[in-house]
PDB file of N, CA, C and O in Angstrom:
ATOM      1  N   ILE A  96      40.513  31.079  63.655  1.00 51.00           N
ATOM      2  CA  ILE A  96      40.359  31.241  62.225  1.00 51.00           C
ATOM      3  C   ILE A  96      40.624  32.688  61.825  1.00 51.00           C
ATOM      4  O   ILE A  96      41.346  32.932  60.877  1.00 51.00           O
ATOM      5  N   ILE A  97      40.073  33.642  62.563  1.00 56.00           N
ATOM      6  CA  ILE A  97      40.265  35.055  62.247  1.00 56.00           C
ATOM      7  C   ILE A  97      41.730  35.431  62.406  1.00 56.00           C
ATOM      8  O   ILE A  97      42.300  36.099  61.544  1.00 56.00           O
ATOM      9  N   ILE A  98      42.355  34.993  63.502  1.00 56.00           N
ATOM     10  CA  ILE A  98      43.759  35.294  63.736  1.00 56.00           C
ATOM     11  C   ILE A  98      44.614  34.682  62.623  1.00 56.00           C
ATOM     12  O   ILE A  98      45.526  35.306  62.111  1.00 56.00           O
ATOM     13  N   GLY A  99      44.293  33.452  62.222  1.00 62.00           N
ATOM     14  CA  GLY A  99      45.023  32.794  61.147  1.00 62.00           C
ATOM     15  C   GLY A  99      44.933  33.567  59.847  1.00 62.00           C
ATOM     16  O   GLY A  99      45.916  33.732  59.126  1.00 62.00           O
ATOM     17  N   ARG A 100      43.746  34.059  59.540  1.00 63.00           N
ATOM     18  CA  ARG A 100      43.545  34.834  58.318  1.00 63.00           C
ATOM     19  C   ARG A 100      44.317  36.146  58.384  1.00 63.00           C
ATOM     20  O   ARG A 100      44.965  36.553  57.424  1.00 63.00           O
ATOM     21  N   LEU A 101      44.278  36.808  59.535  1.00 64.00           N
ATOM     22  CA  LEU A 101      45.004  38.060  59.713  1.00 64.00           C
ATOM     23  C   LEU A 101      46.504  37.814  59.600  1.00 64.00           C
ATOM     24  O   LEU A 101      47.217  38.568  58.949  1.00 64.00           O
ATOM     25  N   GLU A 102      46.976  36.733  60.205  1.00 62.00           N
ATOM     26  CA  GLU A 102      48.394  36.399  60.127  1.00 62.00           C
ATOM     27  C   GLU A 102      48.797  36.124  58.680  1.00 62.00           C
ATOM     28  O   GLU A 102      49.856  36.541  58.224  1.00 62.00           O
ATOM     29  N   GLN A 103      47.943  35.434  57.933  1.00 60.00           N
ATOM     30  CA  GLN A 103      48.218  35.143  56.527  1.00 60.00           C
ATOM     31  C   GLN A 103      48.288  36.442  55.722  1.00 60.00           C
ATOM     32  O   GLN A 103      49.186  36.622  54.909  1.00 60.00           O
ATOM     33  N   ASP A 104      47.372  37.352  55.963  1.00 61.00           N
ATOM     34  CA  ASP A 104      47.381  38.628  55.258  1.00 61.00           C
ATOM     35  C   ASP A 104      48.662  39.401  55.557  1.00 61.00           C
ATOM     36  O   ASP A 104      49.251  40.010  54.668  1.00 61.00           O
ATOM     37  N   LEU A 105      49.101  39.369  56.816  1.00 60.00           N
ATOM     38  CA  LEU A 105      50.314  40.077  57.192  1.00 60.00           C
ATOM     39  C   LEU A 105      51.549  39.458  56.551  1.00 60.00           C
ATOM     40  O   LEU A 105      52.456  40.156  56.128  1.00 60.00           O
ATOM     41  N   SER A 106      51.580  38.140  56.480  1.00 58.00           N
ATOM     42  CA  SER A 106      52.739  37.465  55.901  1.00 58.00           C
ATOM     43  C   SER A 106      52.836  37.717  54.394  1.00 58.00           C
ATOM     44  O   SER A 106      53.906  37.638  53.818  1.00 58.00           O
ATOM     45  N   GLN A 107      51.736  38.042  53.762  1.00 53.00           N
ATOM     46  CA  GLN A 107      51.735  38.340  52.336  1.00 53.00           C
ATOM     47  C   GLN A 107      52.047  39.812  52.068  1.00 53.00           C
ATOM     48  O   GLN A 107      52.008  40.267  50.947  1.00 53.00           O
ATOM     49  N   SER A 108      52.366  40.546  53.133  1.00 52.00           N
ATOM     50  CA  SER A 108      52.707  41.972  53.027  1.00 52.00           C
ATOM     51  C   SER A 108      51.636  42.763  52.288  1.00 52.00           C
ATOM     52  O   SER A 108      51.930  43.587  51.431  1.00 52.00           O
ATOM     53  N   SER A 109      50.391  42.516  52.625  1.00 50.00           N
ATOM     54  CA  SER A 109      49.300  43.228  51.964  1.00 50.00           C
ATOM     55  C   SER A 109      49.174  44.670  52.439  1.00 50.00           C
ATOM     56  O   SER A 109      48.448  45.446  51.849  1.00 50.00           O
ATOM     57  N   ILE A 110      49.896  45.031  53.518  1.00 49.00           N
ATOM     58  CA  ILE A 110      49.814  46.386  54.049  1.00 49.00           C
ATOM     59  C   ILE A 110      51.208  46.959  54.329  1.00 49.00           C
ATOM     60  O   ILE A 110      51.483  47.437  55.417  1.00 49.00           O
ATOM     61  N   PRO A 111      52.105  46.937  53.362  1.00 52.00           N
ATOM     62  CA  PRO A 111      53.476  47.358  53.621  1.00 52.00           C
ATOM     63  C   PRO A 111      53.665  48.849  53.862  1.00 52.00           C
ATOM     64  O   PRO A 111      54.583  49.245  54.538  1.00 52.00           O
ATOM     65  N   SER A 112      52.804  49.699  53.311  1.00 64.00           N
ATOM     66  CA  SER A 112      53.006  51.137  53.423  1.00 64.00           C
ATOM     67  C   SER A 112      52.454  51.734  54.717  1.00 64.00           C
ATOM     68  O   SER A 112      52.760  52.870  55.031  1.00 64.00           O
ATOM     69  N   ILE A 113      51.685  50.992  55.460  1.00 74.00           N
ATOM     70  CA  ILE A 113      51.116  51.504  56.701  1.00 74.00           C
ATOM     71  C   ILE A 113      52.142  51.361  57.820  1.00 74.00           C
ATOM     72  O   ILE A 113      52.654  50.275  58.071  1.00 74.00           O
ATOM     73  N   THR A 114      52.446  52.465  58.488  1.00 88.00           N
ATOM     74  CA  THR A 114      53.409  52.415  59.582  1.00 88.00           C
ATOM     75  C   THR A 114      52.755  52.508  60.947  1.00 88.00           C
ATOM     76  O   THR A 114      53.370  52.178  61.950  1.00 88.00           O
ATOM     77  N   GLU A 115      51.513  52.963  60.966  1.00 93.00           N
ATOM     78  CA  GLU A 115      50.794  53.049  62.239  1.00 93.00           C
ATOM     79  C   GLU A 115      49.289  53.043  62.001  1.00 93.00           C
ATOM     80  O   GLU A 115      48.819  53.318  60.902  1.00 93.00           O
ATOM     81  N   TYR A 116      48.564  52.700  63.045  1.00 95.00           N
ATOM     82  CA  TYR A 116      47.106  52.617  62.985  1.00 95.00           C
ATOM     83  C   TYR A 116      46.509  53.512  64.060  1.00 95.00           C
ATOM     84  O   TYR A 116      47.047  53.626  65.155  1.00 95.00           O
ATOM     85  N   SER A 117      45.362  54.085  63.760  1.00 96.00           N
ATOM     86  CA  SER A 117      44.620  54.793  64.801  1.00 96.00           C
ATOM     87  C   SER A 117      44.109  53.746  65.788  1.00 96.00           C
ATOM     88  O   SER A 117      44.085  52.549  65.493  1.00 96.00           O
ATOM     89  N   VAL A 118      43.705  54.193  66.941  1.00 97.00           N
ATOM     90  CA  VAL A 118      43.167  53.270  67.942  1.00 97.00           C
ATOM     91  C   VAL A 118      41.979  52.509  67.368  1.00 97.00           C
ATOM     92  O   VAL A 118      41.875  51.287  67.520  1.00 97.00           O
ATOM     93  N   LYS A 119      41.104  53.203  66.676  1.00 96.00           N
ATOM     94  CA  LYS A 119      39.909  52.584  66.103  1.00 96.00           C
ATOM     95  C   LYS A 119      40.282  51.515  65.072  1.00 96.00           C
ATOM     96  O   LYS A 119      39.715  50.417  65.073  1.00 96.00           O
ATOM     97  N   GLU A 120      41.231  51.815  64.196  1.00 95.00           N
ATOM     98  CA  GLU A 120      41.669  50.855  63.184  1.00 95.00           C
ATOM     99  C   GLU A 120      42.305  49.624  63.826  1.00 95.00           C
ATOM    100  O   GLU A 120      41.987  48.490  63.465  1.00 95.00           O
ATOM    101  N   PHE A 121      43.199  49.856  64.782  1.00 95.00           N
ATOM    102  CA  PHE A 121      43.888  48.749  65.447  1.00 95.00           C
ATOM    103  C   PHE A 121      42.883  47.872  66.189  1.00 95.00           C
ATOM    104  O   PHE A 121      42.930  46.647  66.099  1.00 95.00           O
ATOM    105  N   ALA A 122      41.964  48.508  66.899  1.00 95.00           N
ATOM    106  CA  ALA A 122      40.953  47.765  67.658  1.00 95.00           C
ATOM    107  C   ALA A 122      40.110  46.892  66.737  1.00 95.00           C
ATOM    108  O   ALA A 122      39.829  45.726  67.052  1.00 95.00           O
ATOM    109  N   LYS A 123      39.729  47.417  65.606  1.00 94.00           N
ATOM    110  CA  LYS A 123      38.924  46.650  64.660  1.00 94.00           C
ATOM    111  C   LYS A 123      39.704  45.450  64.119  1.00 94.00           C
ATOM    112  O   LYS A 123      39.162  44.344  64.015  1.00 94.00           O
ATOM    113  N   LEU A 124      40.974  45.636  63.808  1.00 92.00           N
ATOM    114  CA  LEU A 124      41.795  44.559  63.269  1.00 92.00           C
ATOM    115  C   LEU A 124      42.002  43.413  64.257  1.00 92.00           C
ATOM    116  O   LEU A 124      42.027  42.249  63.871  1.00 92.00           O
ATOM    117  N   VAL A 125      42.164  43.754  65.531  1.00 92.00           N
ATOM    118  CA  VAL A 125      42.457  42.716  66.535  1.00 92.00           C
ATOM    119  C   VAL A 125      41.237  42.339  67.376  1.00 92.00           C
ATOM    120  O   VAL A 125      41.357  41.596  68.333  1.00 92.00           O
ATOM    121  N   LYS A 126      40.084  42.864  67.014  1.00 92.00           N
ATOM    122  CA  LYS A 126      38.824  42.525  67.686  1.00 92.00           C
ATOM    123  C   LYS A 126      38.835  42.871  69.180  1.00 92.00           C
ATOM    124  O   LYS A 126      38.445  42.085  70.023  1.00 92.00           O
ATOM    125  N   LEU A 127      39.308  44.082  69.479  1.00 95.00           N
ATOM    126  CA  LEU A 127      39.266  44.601  70.837  1.00 95.00           C
ATOM    127  C   LEU A 127      38.464  45.898  70.832  1.00 95.00           C
ATOM    128  O   LEU A 127      38.299  46.538  69.796  1.00 95.00           O
ATOM    129  N   HIS A 128      37.990  46.283  71.985  1.00 97.00           N
ATOM    130  CA  HIS A 128      37.308  47.568  72.111  1.00 97.00           C
ATOM    131  C   HIS A 128      38.365  48.673  72.104  1.00 97.00           C
ATOM    132  O   HIS A 128      39.459  48.491  72.662  1.00 97.00           O
ATOM    133  N   PRO A 129      38.085  49.815  71.491  1.00 98.00           N
ATOM    134  CA  PRO A 129      39.061  50.915  71.479  1.00 98.00           C
ATOM    135  C   PRO A 129      39.545  51.329  72.873  1.00 98.00           C
ATOM    136  O   PRO A 129      40.711  51.697  73.037  1.00 98.00           O
ATOM    137  N   HIS A 130      38.670  51.239  73.877  1.00 98.00           N
ATOM    138  CA  HIS A 130      39.095  51.575  75.241  1.00 98.00           C
ATOM    139  C   HIS A 130      40.191  50.626  75.713  1.00 98.00           C
ATOM    140  O   HIS A 130      41.115  51.041  76.421  1.00 98.00           O
ATOM    141  N   THR A 131      40.102  49.360  75.338  1.00 97.00           N
ATOM    142  CA  THR A 131      41.119  48.379  75.712  1.00 97.00           C
ATOM    143  C   THR A 131      42.448  48.718  75.058  1.00 97.00           C
ATOM    144  O   THR A 131      43.505  48.647  75.695  1.00 97.00           O
ATOM    145  N   VAL A 132      42.407  49.116  73.804  1.00 97.00           N
ATOM    146  CA  VAL A 132      43.633  49.500  73.096  1.00 97.00           C
ATOM    147  C   VAL A 132      44.255  50.726  73.754  1.00 97.00           C
ATOM    148  O   VAL A 132      45.465  50.762  74.000  1.00 97.00           O
ATOM    149  N   ARG A 133      43.442  51.726  74.082  1.00 97.00           N
ATOM    150  CA  ARG A 133      43.959  52.927  74.748  1.00 97.00           C
ATOM    151  C   ARG A 133      44.581  52.585  76.091  1.00 97.00           C
ATOM    152  O   ARG A 133      45.645  53.099  76.447  1.00 97.00           O
ATOM    153  N   LYS A 134      43.923  51.715  76.835  1.00 97.00           N
ATOM    154  CA  LYS A 134      44.430  51.317  78.152  1.00 97.00           C
ATOM    155  C   LYS A 134      45.773  50.606  78.020  1.00 97.00           C
ATOM    156  O   LYS A 134      46.718  50.893  78.762  1.00 97.00           O
ATOM    157  N   ARG A 135      45.867  49.674  77.070  1.00 95.00           N
ATOM    158  CA  ARG A 135      47.128  48.952  76.865  1.00 95.00           C
ATOM    159  C   ARG A 135      48.240  49.893  76.418  1.00 95.00           C
ATOM    160  O   ARG A 135      49.395  49.731  76.791  1.00 95.00           O
ATOM    161  N   PHE A 136      47.898  50.910  75.625  1.00 96.00           N
ATOM    162  CA  PHE A 136      48.878  51.916  75.229  1.00 96.00           C
ATOM    163  C   PHE A 136      49.350  52.687  76.460  1.00 96.00           C
ATOM    164  O   PHE A 136      50.556  52.867  76.664  1.00 96.00           O
ATOM    165  N   SER A 137      48.415  53.122  77.286  1.00 96.00           N
ATOM    166  CA  SER A 137      48.779  53.915  78.463  1.00 96.00           C
ATOM    167  C   SER A 137      49.583  53.112  79.482  1.00 96.00           C
ATOM    168  O   SER A 137      50.395  53.670  80.222  1.00 96.00           O
ATOM    169  N   LEU A 138      49.395  51.793  79.500  1.00 96.00           N
ATOM    170  CA  LEU A 138      50.165  50.923  80.402  1.00 96.00           C
ATOM    171  C   LEU A 138      51.519  50.538  79.810  1.00 96.00           C
ATOM    172  O   LEU A 138      52.310  49.857  80.459  1.00 96.00           O
ATOM    173  N   GLY A 139      51.767  50.942  78.572  1.00 95.00           N
ATOM    174  CA  GLY A 139      53.027  50.613  77.922  1.00 95.00           C
ATOM    175  C   GLY A 139      53.057  49.245  77.271  1.00 95.00           C
ATOM    176  O   GLY A 139      54.111  48.757  76.872  1.00 95.00           O
ATOM    177  N   GLU A 140      51.902  48.607  77.149  1.00 93.00           N
ATOM    178  CA  GLU A 140      51.822  47.282  76.535  1.00 93.00           C
ATOM    179  C   GLU A 140      51.805  47.352  75.011  1.00 93.00           C
ATOM    180  O   GLU A 140      52.067  46.354  74.345  1.00 93.00           O
ATOM    181  N   LEU A 141      51.472  48.509  74.462  1.00 94.00           N
ATOM    182  CA  LEU A 141      51.475  48.735  73.012  1.00 94.00           C
ATOM    183  C   LEU A 141      52.339  49.950  72.721  1.00 94.00           C
ATOM    184  O   LEU A 141      52.208  50.983  73.384  1.00 94.00           O
ATOM    185  N   ASN A 142      53.220  49.839  71.737  1.00 94.00           N
ATOM    186  CA  ASN A 142      54.069  50.956  71.337  1.00 94.00           C
ATOM    187  C   ASN A 142      53.351  51.815  70.313  1.00 94.00           C
ATOM    188  O   ASN A 142      52.632  51.304  69.465  1.00 94.00           O
ATOM    189  N   GLY A 143      53.571  53.084  70.424  1.00 95.00           N
ATOM    190  CA  GLY A 143      52.965  54.018  69.494  1.00 95.00           C
ATOM    191  C   GLY A 143      53.303  55.431  69.903  1.00 95.00           C
ATOM    192  O   GLY A 143      54.271  55.674  70.619  1.00 95.00           O
ATOM    193  N   ARG A 144      52.483  56.341  69.445  1.00 95.00           N
ATOM    194  CA  ARG A 144      52.696  57.746  69.787  1.00 95.00           C
ATOM    195  C   ARG A 144      51.355  58.423  70.053  1.00 95.00           C
ATOM    196  O   ARG A 144      50.316  57.974  69.576  1.00 95.00           O
ATOM    197  N   LYS A 145      51.433  59.501  70.808  1.00 95.00           N
ATOM    198  CA  LYS A 145      50.241  60.290  71.095  1.00 95.00           C
ATOM    199  C   LYS A 145      50.537  61.719  70.671  1.00 95.00           C
ATOM    200  O   LYS A 145      51.593  62.263  70.986  1.00 95.00           O
ATOM    201  N   ASP A 146      49.611  62.301  69.928  1.00 93.00           N
ATOM    202  CA  ASP A 146      49.737  63.702  69.561  1.00 93.00           C
ATOM    203  C   ASP A 146      48.379  64.368  69.663  1.00 93.00           C
ATOM    204  O   ASP A 146      47.433  63.779  70.195  1.00 93.00           O
ATOM    205  N   SER A 147      48.269  65.573  69.146  1.00 94.00           N
ATOM    206  CA  SER A 147      47.019  66.321  69.267  1.00 94.00           C
ATOM    207  C   SER A 147      45.855  65.676  68.517  1.00 94.00           C
ATOM    208  O   SER A 147      44.698  65.969  68.802  1.00 94.00           O
ATOM    209  N   LYS A 148      46.149  64.772  67.577  1.00 94.00           N
ATOM    210  CA  LYS A 148      45.091  64.099  66.819  1.00 94.00           C
ATOM    211  C   LYS A 148      44.682  62.770  67.427  1.00 94.00           C
ATOM    212  O   LYS A 148      43.737  62.149  66.955  1.00 94.00           O
ATOM    213  N   GLY A 149      45.407  62.296  68.419  1.00 96.00           N
ATOM    214  CA  GLY A 149      45.045  61.041  69.076  1.00 96.00           C
ATOM    215  C   GLY A 149      46.231  60.127  69.286  1.00 96.00           C
ATOM    216  O   GLY A 149      47.381  60.543  69.219  1.00 96.00           O
ATOM    217  N   ILE A 150      45.922  58.867  69.533  1.00 97.00           N
ATOM    218  CA  ILE A 150      46.928  57.834  69.759  1.00 97.00           C
ATOM    219  C   ILE A 150      47.049  57.005  68.489  1.00 97.00           C
ATOM    220  O   ILE A 150      46.040  56.622  67.897  1.00 97.00           O
ATOM    221  N   PHE A 151      48.285  56.725  68.113  1.00 96.00           N
ATOM    222  CA  PHE A 151      48.557  55.923  66.926  1.00 96.00           C
ATOM    223  C   PHE A 151      49.470  54.775  67.322  1.00 96.00           C
ATOM    224  O   PHE A 151      50.536  54.993  67.906  1.00 96.00           O
ATOM    225  N   ILE A 152      49.042  53.562  67.015  1.00 95.00           N
ATOM    226  CA  ILE A 152      49.768  52.354  67.387  1.00 95.00           C
ATOM    227  C   ILE A 152      50.670  51.943  66.225  1.00 95.00           C
ATOM    228  O   ILE A 152      50.225  51.888  65.075  1.00 95.00           O
ATOM    229  N   ALA A 153      51.919  51.620  66.533  1.00 93.00           N
ATOM    230  CA  ALA A 153      52.878  51.208  65.510  1.00 93.00           C
ATOM    231  C   ALA A 153      52.405  49.938  64.814  1.00 93.00           C
ATOM    232  O   ALA A 153      51.876  49.026  65.456  1.00 93.00           O
ATOM    233  N   ALA A 154      52.598  49.877  63.503  1.00 91.00           N
ATOM    234  CA  ALA A 154      52.176  48.708  62.722  1.00 91.00           C
ATOM    235  C   ALA A 154      52.870  47.442  63.203  1.00 91.00           C
ATOM    236  O   ALA A 154      52.293  46.356  63.148  1.00 91.00           O
ATOM    237  N   SER A 155      54.080  47.559  63.708  1.00 91.00           N
ATOM    238  CA  SER A 155      54.808  46.387  64.212  1.00 91.00           C
ATOM    239  C   SER A 155      54.068  45.731  65.375  1.00 91.00           C
ATOM    240  O   SER A 155      54.212  44.532  65.611  1.00 91.00           O
ATOM    241  N   GLU A 156      53.263  46.499  66.079  1.00 91.00           N
ATOM    242  CA  GLU A 156      52.489  45.952  67.197  1.00 91.00           C
ATOM    243  C   GLU A 156      51.425  44.977  66.718  1.00 91.00           C
ATOM    244  O   GLU A 156      51.048  44.062  67.437  1.00 91.00           O
ATOM    245  N   LEU A 157      50.928  45.161  65.505  1.00 89.00           N
ATOM    246  CA  LEU A 157      49.911  44.256  64.968  1.00 89.00           C
ATOM    247  C   LEU A 157      50.490  42.857  64.808  1.00 89.00           C
ATOM    248  O   LEU A 157      49.900  41.878  65.255  1.00 89.00           O
ATOM    249  N   LYS A 158      51.659  42.761  64.208  1.00 84.00           N
ATOM    250  CA  LYS A 158      52.304  41.455  64.049  1.00 84.00           C
ATOM    251  C   LYS A 158      52.626  40.845  65.405  1.00 84.00           C
ATOM    252  O   LYS A 158      52.441  39.653  65.621  1.00 84.00           O
ATOM    253  N   LYS A 159      53.108  41.675  66.332  1.00 88.00           N
ATOM    254  CA  LYS A 159      53.437  41.179  67.670  1.00 88.00           C
ATOM    255  C   LYS A 159      52.178  40.667  68.373  1.00 88.00           C
ATOM    256  O   LYS A 159      52.180  39.606  68.975  1.00 88.00           O
ATOM    257  N   TYR A 160      51.090  41.418  68.278  1.00 84.00           N
ATOM    258  CA  TYR A 160      49.838  41.022  68.918  1.00 84.00           C
ATOM    259  C   TYR A 160      49.320  39.711  68.335  1.00 84.00           C
ATOM    260  O   TYR A 160      48.903  38.823  69.070  1.00 84.00           O
ATOM    261  N   VAL A 161      49.382  39.573  67.012  1.00 80.00           N
ATOM    262  CA  VAL A 161      48.892  38.356  66.363  1.00 80.00           C
ATOM    263  C   VAL A 161      49.721  37.155  66.808  1.00 80.00           C
ATOM    264  O   VAL A 161      49.182  36.106  67.137  1.00 80.00           O
ATOM    265  N   SER A 162      51.047  37.293  66.829  1.00 79.00           N
ATOM    266  CA  SER A 162      51.895  36.155  67.216  1.00 79.00           C
ATOM    267  C   SER A 162      51.726  35.830  68.694  1.00 79.00           C
ATOM    268  O   SER A 162      51.710  34.658  69.075  1.00 79.00           O
ATOM    269  N   ASP A 163      51.577  36.844  69.568  1.00 79.00           N
ATOM    270  CA  ASP A 163      51.339  36.591  70.994  1.00 79.00           C
ATOM    271  C   ASP A 163      50.016  35.896  71.221  1.00 79.00           C
ATOM    272  O   ASP A 163      49.908  34.992  72.050  1.00 79.00           O
ATOM    273  N   THR A 164      48.987  36.305  70.495  1.00 74.00           N
ATOM    274  CA  THR A 164      47.669  35.705  70.630  1.00 74.00           C
ATOM    275  C   THR A 164      47.697  34.254  70.176  1.00 74.00           C
ATOM    276  O   THR A 164      47.115  33.380  70.822  1.00 74.00           O
ATOM    277  N   LYS A 165      48.401  33.990  69.099  1.00 66.00           N
ATOM    278  CA  LYS A 165      48.488  32.629  68.585  1.00 66.00           C
ATOM    279  C   LYS A 165      49.211  31.713  69.571  1.00 66.00           C
ATOM    280  O   LYS A 165      48.839  30.564  69.758  1.00 66.00           O
ATOM    281  N   GLU A 166      50.262  32.218  70.226  1.00 71.00           N
ATOM    282  CA  GLU A 166      51.002  31.429  71.220  1.00 71.00           C
ATOM    283  C   GLU A 166      50.133  31.078  72.419  1.00 71.00           C
ATOM    284  O   GLU A 166      50.299  30.033  73.021  1.00 71.00           O
ATOM    285  N   ASN A 167      49.206  31.961  72.772  1.00 70.00           N
ATOM    286  CA  ASN A 167      48.365  31.751  73.953  1.00 70.00           C
ATOM    287  C   ASN A 167      47.148  30.881  73.681  1.00 70.00           C
ATOM    288  O   ASN A 167      46.358  30.631  74.571  1.00 70.00           O
ATOM    289  N   GLU A 168      46.947  30.461  72.437  1.00 65.00           N
ATOM    290  CA  GLU A 168      45.767  29.629  72.112  1.00 65.00           C
ATOM    291  C   GLU A 168      45.994  28.196  72.526  1.00 65.00           C
ATOM    292  O   GLU A 168      47.002  27.643  72.583  1.00 65.00           O
TER     293      GLU A 168
END
């Protein structure tokens, strides 16, 4: 149900101006612990960038994560 709602929100382009999420934001959206998001980033499973302010996950990863999760249900 949560994934369906998130997918619906994404399909309605409710967040078009966001190009990346902080680890904390991404983790909250996909219901993962921030450590899990950081680990997946470091393993190359999530695309993004790292700078002096932290790790930022590309917004395109949110759609990819939602569709991958839905396929595995």
